[in-house]
Amino acid sequence: MASHIGKLPVAIPAGVEVTIDGQNFSAKGAKGSDSYVIPEGITAVVEGNEIVLTPADDLRPTRAKHGLARAIVASMVKGVHEGYAKTLQIVGTGYRATLKGKSIEFALGYSHTITVDPAEGIEFEVPNANTVIVKGTDKQAVGQAAANIRKLRAPEPYKGKGIKYADEHILRKAGKAGK
């Protein structure tokens, strides 16, 4: 029994260059480059225009690493080819974001503004004062940067004010019942 995800080959799109040196995997594409160390017990081979990962044995931990390694390699190939983006919406009177160089400055109802600097490989876009787009080649880093921004003022359930993902639905609560 092999890992359901691990046994699927990863297609290499045109314009992406893949290098496998022992356990070191690296991909280079239009959006940038990334590298990953494949776990012990998993071997990666380029066959034609596909990457095939095979486990050394059929033990449970190896199968888990097999699926994990395949998923990470697939997201790396997609990231260097197309890139990843997460859109955040800012809801609330006076809440806004402005781009200052590469950083973003937020006014979120606190007594001070909050400045967020991008991590390495992350880039911010502010199309308008209420929208922030986090872009990059690393899926995990883009998600983490977006989560860190959302955490600055998470949406509250009564009026929905705060920073939310563009595709996120905030469950609303009824206010206090009046007399």
Backbone as a ProteinNet text record, in pm:
[ID]
protein_1_A
[PRIMARY]
MASHIGKLPVAIPAGVEVTIDGQNFSAKGAKGSDSYVIPEGITAVVEGNEIVLTPADDLRPTRAKHGLARAIVASMVKGVHEGYAKTLQIVGTGYRATLKGKSIEFALGYSHTITVDPAEGIEFEVPNANTVIVKGTDKQAVGQAAANIRKLRAPEPYKGKGIKYADEHILRKAGKAGK
[TERTIARY]
84.1	0	88	73.3	151.7	65.3	129.4	56.9	-28.4	-155.6	-247	-198.7	-146.4	-99	42.8	126.4	266.3	286.6	196.5	215.8	183.7	118.3	86.5	211.5	241.1	357.3	329.1	433.9	421.2	461.6	368.9	398	488.5	586.1	675.4	627.2	572.6	525.5	641.7	612.1	714.5	765.3	895.5	953.2	1000.5	982.9	1029.7	1147.2	1256.9	1378.1	1390.6	1400.9	1407	1543.8	1603.2	1732.1	1719.6	1763.5	1763.6	1907.2	1962.1	2099.1	2093.7	2084.4	2068.8	1933.2	1933	1807.1	1768.7	1853.2	1824.5	1746	1630.7	1544.2	1535.9	1553.6	1536.6	1461.1	1380.8	1300.7	1321.3	1331.6	1350.6	1249.9	1178.2	1077.8	1068.6	962.5	943	928.3	865.9	838.9	952.9	1051.2	1161.7	1213.7	1284.7	1337.8	1316.9	1318.1	1295.1	1366.6	1400.6	1464.8	1406.3	1423.5	1365.3	1453	1473	1547.1	1444.9	1448.4	1354.3	1391.2	1291.3	1321.1	1391.4	1467.2	1534.5	1429.4	1463.2	1369.7	1281.9	1293.1	1215.6	1315.4	1298.3	1384.8	1300.9	1357.9	1289.3	1367.5	1294.9	1355.8	1273.8	1342.7	1272.7	1258.8	1133.4	1104.6	1027.9	1096.6	1031.7	1003.9	876.5	840.8	759.4	793.9	727.8	831.6	795.6	879.5	808	879.3	820.5	894.5	819.6	878.1	843.9	944.9	921.8	975.5	898.5	944.4	1038.1	1128.5	1222.5	1152.9	1051.7	978.9	831.9	753.4	609.2	564.6	655.7	620.8	537.9	454.8	362.6	432	540.6	605.8	661.9	712.2	766.1	654.5	539.7	424.7	379.2	379.7	338.9	436.1	566.5	667.7	658	621.4	607.5	500.1	383.4	274.2	310.7	375.2	417.1	517.2	619.6	723.1	663.4	572	509.1	427.6	352.1	269.8	358	468.5	558.9	625.9	671.2	734.5	634.5	509.8	406.4	377.7	368.4	339.9	460	582.6	701	702.4	673.1	671.7	565.5	446.8	340.3	380	444.3	484	584.8	686.8	787.1	732.8	627.3	568.2	461.5	363.2	250.4	256.8	312.5	314	185.5	185.2	68.3	29.1	-99.3	-148	-264.4	-271.7	-385.6	-434	-566.1	-625.2	-693	-666	-727.2	-812	-929	-1018.3	-1017	-1015.4	-1019	-1157.2	-1230.7	-1367.2	-1371.9	-1424.4	-1438.7	-1414.5	-1488.9	-1475.1	-1336.9	-1263.8	-1130.9	-1021.1	-1055.3	-953.9	-899.8	-766.7	-710.1	-564.5	-517.7	-379	-316.3	-190.3	-116.9	20.2	66.2	196.5	304	402.9	515.7	642.4	688	802.2	757.6	823	782.7	693.3	683.9	605.3	463.1	376.6	238.9	218	149.8	114.6	-36.7	-78.8	-220.7	-270.6	-390.8	-463.4	-584.5	-585.6	-688.2	-764.7	-779	-856.7	-779.6	-651.3	-568.9	-517.9	-452	-400.3	-277.3	-228.4	-107.4	-126	-40.8	-42.9	49.8	25.6	106.2	174.5	306.8	382.3	421.2	395.6	430.7	532.2	649.2	753.3	738.6	761.7	748.2	864.7	835.5	940.4	1012.5	1122.7	1197.8	1112.6	1105.3	1027.3	880.5	840.1	699.8	691	582	561.9	416.7	396	261.7	212.5	81.9	16.3	-103.6	-129.1	-245.9	-321.5	-415	-489.2	-578.8	-636.4	-710.7	-692	-743.3	-718.8	-776.8	-872.1	-936.7	-898.8	-800.3	-759.6	-607.8	-560.3	-417.4	-399.3	-303.1	-272.3	-130.7	-117.3	12.1	53.4	171.9	217.5	354.1	381.4	511.6	513.9	630.1	643.4	623.9	640.3	628.7	488.2	412.4	273.2	262.1	350.4	345.9	377.5	477.8	517.3	408.7	341.3	232.3	117.8	80.7	-26.6	7.5	133.9	176.5	176.5	223.9	225.3	82.5	-8.7	-149.5	-211.8	-179.4	-232.7	-180.9	-53.6	3.8	-65.4	-99	-169.7	-311.1	-380.2	-518	-522.6	-417.7	-410.7	-403.6	-360.4	-350	-485.1	-592.5	-728.5	-822.5	-837.7	-923.2	-1067.8	-1147.9	-1286.1	-1367.9	-1448.2	-1531.1	-1671.2	-1743.4	-1868.5	-1992.2	-1984.5	-2104.1	-2122.4	-2018.9	-2028.9	-1941.2	-1856.1	-1768.8	-1647	-1617	-1502.7	-1372	-1271	-1140.2	-1082.5	-979.7	-915.8	-957.1	-1013.5	-1056.6	-1002.7	-995.8	-959.1	-1073.2	-1044.1	-1146.1	-1255.3	-1219	-1317.3	-1372.7	-1344.7	-1387.7	-1526	-1610.1	-1742.6	-1741.8	-1778	-1779.2	-1918.6	-1925.7	-2054.5	-2092.9	-2209	-2254.4	-2337.4	-2326.3	-2405.6	-2505.3	-2616.8	-2714.2	-2660.9	-2691.9	-2648.6	-2732.8	-2712.1	-2791.1	-2937	-3025.2	-3168.6	-3205.6	-3273.3	-3313.2	-3432.2	-3457.7	-3569.6	-3697.5
-119	0	124.5	205.6	329.3	446.9	559.5	681.5	722.3	754.9	792.3	916.7	1012.7	1136.7	1118.2	1048.7	1031.2	958.8	866	787.4	866.2	982.6	1063.7	1136.7	1135.1	1209.9	1360.1	1441	1586.9	1632.6	1696.3	1744.4	1867.1	1872.8	1988.9	2076.5	2195.9	2282.4	2341.7	2387.1	2449.5	2576	2597.3	2715.9	2692.7	2570.7	2538.5	2442.2	2477.1	2395.8	2325.8	2192.6	2113.4	2047.3	2053	1989	1899.8	1774.2	1682.3	1635.9	1665.8	1628.4	1550.8	1418.9	1336.4	1363.6	1416.8	1449.7	1596.3	1674.1	1816.2	1835.6	1898.7	1926.1	2076.8	2126.6	2270	2292.2	2398.4	2434.1	2581.7	2614.5	2753	2781.4	2893	2928.3	3077.9	3121.3	3262.7	3349.6	3297	3375.3	3372.4	3282.2	3274.2	3132.4	3104.6	2970	2930.3	2798.8	2746.1	2612.2	2570.5	2440.5	2370.9	2238.5	2155.3	2032.2	1989.3	1866.7	1754.3	1658.3	1546.2	1455.9	1411.6	1328.5	1197.2	1143.4	1014.7	907	812.8	704.8	735.4	855.9	894.8	934.7	880.2	919	986.3	1089	1162.4	1146.3	1122.9	1104	1181.5	1244.2	1312.3	1212.5	1185.2	1095.4	1174.5	1211.2	1292.3	1430.7	1469.3	1600.1	1582	1477.7	1450.6	1417.5	1447.7	1411.1	1296.5	1185.3	1069.4	1047.7	1042	1016.6	874	798.1	660.1	637.9	564	534.6	414.2	408.8	297.7	173.1	191.9	78.5	115.6	25.6	48.9	71.4	119.7	146.1	273.7	281.5	394.8	532.2	552.7	684.4	720.9	621	646.3	685.4	619.2	653.6	796.4	836.5	972.6	1074.6	1047.5	1137.5	1141.2	1027	1017.2	1114.5	1112.2	1203	1348.2	1373.7	1509.5	1564.3	1483.9	1527.7	1556.4	1472.4	1492.1	1621.4	1647.1	1768.1	1893.4	1889.7	2005	2029.6	1921.9	1935.3	1993	1944.1	1993.3	2141.2	2183.1	2323.9	2412.8	2359.4	2435.8	2459.3	2353.9	2365.1	2465.6	2458.8	2554.2	2695.8	2708.3	2839	2911.2	2839.2	2905.6	2932.6	2860.3	2880.4	2990.1	2978.5	3072.2	3166.5	3120.6	3198.7	3178	3223.3	3213.1	3352.3	3371.5	3501	3478.9	3560.2	3560.3	3703.3	3720.9	3853.9	3870.7	3984.4	4016.9	4142.2	4145.1	4261	4325.1	4458	4531.2	4594.5	4558.5	4607.1	4689.5	4810.2	4893.4	5039.4	5126.3	5270.2	5316.3	5380.7	5431.5	5327.7	5201.5	5097	5104.1	5111.8	5116.5	5071	5041.9	5001.8	5090.8	5127.4	5205	5141.8	5140.8	5084	5190.3	5159.9	5251.3	5177.4	5202.7	5128.6	4985.5	4889.5	4748.8	4706.2	4789.3	4757.5	4811.6	4762.6	4811.8	4877.1	4991.5	5059	5047.8	4993.1	4972.5	5071.8	5125.7	5202.6	5116	5056.6	4957.6	4992.6	5120.5	5161.3	5163.3	5131.9	5141.8	5285.6	5318.9	5454.5	5480.7	5377	5387.8	5312.2	5341.8	5263.9	5143.9	5040	4918.3	4900.3	4881.1	4859.5	4712.6	4652.5	4512.4	4508.1	4448.5	4432.7	4295.1	4284.6	4154	4061.9	3932.8	3833.5	3812.6	3741.2	3717	3636.8	3682.5	3612.9	3650.9	3743.8	3787.3	3930.7	3959.8	4094	4133.6	4261.3	4311.6	4402.4	4398.7	4491.9	4549.5	4679	4743	4813.8	4741.5	4803	4917.8	4905.9	5017	5010.7	5109.5	5119.9	5003.5	4929.2	4820.2	4681.4	4670.3	4540.4	4527.9	4411	4380.8	4246.6	4238.4	4112.1	4071.7	3948.7	3893.8	3796.5	3816.9	3732.3	3673.1	3556.1	3492.2	3358.2	3292.4	3161.8	3047	3072.4	2968.2	2971.1	2864.9	2856.7	2876.3	2812.3	2820.4	2961.9	3025.8	3160.9	3263.4	3248.3	3339.4	3325.2	3201.2	3176.5	3228.9	3212.3	3258.8	3410.8	3477.1	3623.9	3677.6	3614	3656.2	3634	3521.6	3492.5	3593.3	3632.9	3732.4	3867.4	3904.9	4031.5	4022.6	3911.4	3893.2	3901	3848.3	3844.8	3984.3	4084.8	4221.1	4272.3	4236	4274	4171	4058	3950.1	3998.1	3951.4	3997.9	3961.9	4057	4028.5	3987.3	3907.7	3847.8	3937.7	4057	4140.1	4231.9	4304.9	4392.6	4345.3	4246	4194.3	4281	4374.4	4463.3	4387.6	4423.1	4360.6	4325	4239.8	4195.5	4050.8	4023.9	3887.9	3849.2	3717.3	3669.3	3703.7	3726.5	3766.3	3660.3	3532.1	3424.8	3374.1	3444.8	3402.1	3458.4	3375.2	3419.7	3430.1	3546	3568.1	3536.5	3443.1	3410.7	3525.8	3580.7	3695.8	3651	3726	3700.6	3813.8	3783.8	3888.7	3967.4	4095.9	4179.1	4149.1	4226.3	4207.9	4239.5	4161.4	4187.7	4309.4	4406.2	4527.8	4500	4591.8	4572.6	4620.2
0	0	0	-101.2	-109.4	-66.9	-44.4	-10.7	-130.3	-105.2	-213.5	-286.8	-212.8	-274.2	-327.4	-252.7	-290.6	-421.7	-455.8	-578.4	-705.6	-693.4	-810.7	-859	-989.4	-1038.2	-1039.4	-1030	-1034.1	-1173.8	-1245	-1380.2	-1373.1	-1462.8	-1469.7	-1585.2	-1556.2	-1664.8	-1745.4	-1866.4	-1950.4	-1881.5	-1884.2	-1821.5	-1679.3	-1628	-1492.7	-1504.1	-1436.5	-1438.3	-1303.3	-1305.6	-1183	-1171.9	-1051	-1026.3	-903.4	-916.8	-802.5	-782.3	-662	-628.9	-497.6	-506.4	-386.5	-323.6	-200.1	-132	-150.7	-218.6	-240.4	-369.3	-356.7	-471.9	-488.3	-610.1	-633.3	-763.1	-763.6	-880.6	-909.7	-1038.3	-1080.3	-1190.8	-1177.4	-1277.4	-1297	-1364.1	-1396.5	-1271.6	-1165.3	-1044.4	-943	-962.1	-867.3	-855.8	-747	-725.6	-580	-556.7	-422.5	-411.3	-288.5	-270.2	-147.9	-145.6	-40.4	-23.2	101.5	128.2	145.6	54.2	57	174.8	254	371.9	335.6	432	412.1	385.2	299.7	267.9	147.6	93.4	-25.2	-133.6	-254.2	-365.3	-472.7	-534.3	-640.8	-770	-879.7	-1010.8	-1112.8	-1209.8	-1318.9	-1433.3	-1471.3	-1583.9	-1688.6	-1796.7	-1900	-1844.7	-1842.9	-1785.8	-1657.8	-1580.7	-1452.6	-1346.2	-1221.5	-1107.3	-1037.1	-1016.7	-950.2	-818.9	-709.2	-577.9	-536.7	-490.9	-449.8	-308.7	-226	-89.5	-88.8	9.8	21.8	76.5	162.9	220.3	234.4	292.5	302.9	447.6	532.2	671.5	681.5	783.7	798.2	799.2	877.8	876.3	738	666.1	532	436.6	448.2	362.7	390.3	518.2	554.8	494.9	507.3	450.4	298.1	238.2	92.5	43.7	106.8	70	96.6	210.8	246.8	145.3	113.8	19.9	-117	-163.2	-294	-294.5	-186.5	-177.5	-175.6	-102.2	-94.7	-229.7	-296	-427.8	-528.2	-525.7	-618.2	-594	-466.6	-438.1	-472.4	-461	-501.6	-651.8	-729.2	-875.3	-918.5	-855.8	-889	-846.1	-731.3	-678.7	-766.4	-817.1	-901.1	-1041	-1079.8	-1213.1	-1211.8	-1119.7	-1115	-995.4	-884.8	-762	-683.2	-559.3	-472.5	-426.5	-401.9	-353.1	-258.3	-155.1	-62.7	-52.4	-64.4	-57.1	77.8	142.5	271.3	254.7	318.9	315.4	453.8	457.4	583.8	594	700.9	719.8	847.6	840.5	959.7	928.5	994.2	973.6	1017.6	927.9	960.1	951.8	926.5	912.9	770.9	756.5	621.4	622	501.1	481.9	376.2	397.3	297.2	278.3	154.8	122.4	143.9	227.7	253.9	210.9	89.1	35.6	10.6	77.4	65.1	180.9	284.8	404.1	392.9	481.2	487.2	622.6	623.1	747.6	764.3	877.2	905	1008.7	986.6	1087.4	1120.1	1239.4	1273.5	1400.6	1428.8	1544.6	1674.4	1670.6	1790.4	1800.8	1909.8	1928.8	1841.9	1774	1692.9	1561.6	1464.9	1340.7	1358.2	1278.9	1286.1	1151.1	1152.9	1029.6	1020	902.9	879	765.7	794.4	692.8	628.3	497.4	432	467	482.6	504.1	370.6	372.6	249.5	150.9	27.9	-75.1	-76.6	10.8	18.3	-31	-100.5	-154.3	-128.2	-94.2	-64.4	-176	-199.8	-291.5	-218.9	-237.1	-177.6	-290.4	-359.4	-469.3	-423.2	-302.4	-242.4	-91.3	-19	125.2	205.3	147	220.6	171.2	83.5	30.5	34.3	80.3	82	12.1	-79.7	-146.9	-106.9	-54.2	-14.8	-124.7	-185	-295.4	-265.3	-325.3	-311	-380.2	-378	-442.4	-344.4	-214.5	-112.2	-52	-75.7	-30	120.8	196.3	342.4	389.9	330.9	372.2	340.5	225.7	188.2	288.3	320.9	417.3	555.4	597.3	729.3	736.3	630.4	627.2	632.2	557.5	557.6	695.4	760.2	893.7	996.4	983.6	1075.1	1059.9	936.1	912.6	968.4	944.3	992.7	1145.1	1209.9	1356.4	1418.7	1341.9	1395.1	1444.2	1371.7	1412.1	1349.6	1417.9	1366.8	1361.9	1266.2	1254.9	1379	1425.4	1542.7	1494.8	1573.8	1526.1	1529.3	1586.8	1598.6	1478.1	1440.7	1323.3	1207.9	1233.6	1128.5	1102.7	1195.1	1177.1	1198.7	1120	1133.7	998.3	998.5	874.4	850.9	733.2	700.3	563.8	539.6	406.8	312.6	184.9	88.2	74.4	87.9	71.7	205	313.6	447.1	478.8	537.8	580.1	732.4	784.9	929.5	982.3	1077	1138.9	1230.4	1208.4	1286.1	1404.8	1515.3	1635.5	1651.7	1714.2	1745.2	1864.1	1868.1	1980.5	2103.4	2209.8	2331.4	2301.6	2358.8	2341.2	2425.7	2364.8	2437.7	2528.1	2622.8	2715.5	2654.2
[MASK]
+++++++++++++++++++++++++++++++++++++++++++++++++++++++++++++++++++++++++++++++++++++++++++++++++++++++++++++++++++++++++++++++++++++++++++++++++++++++++++++++++++++++++++++++++++

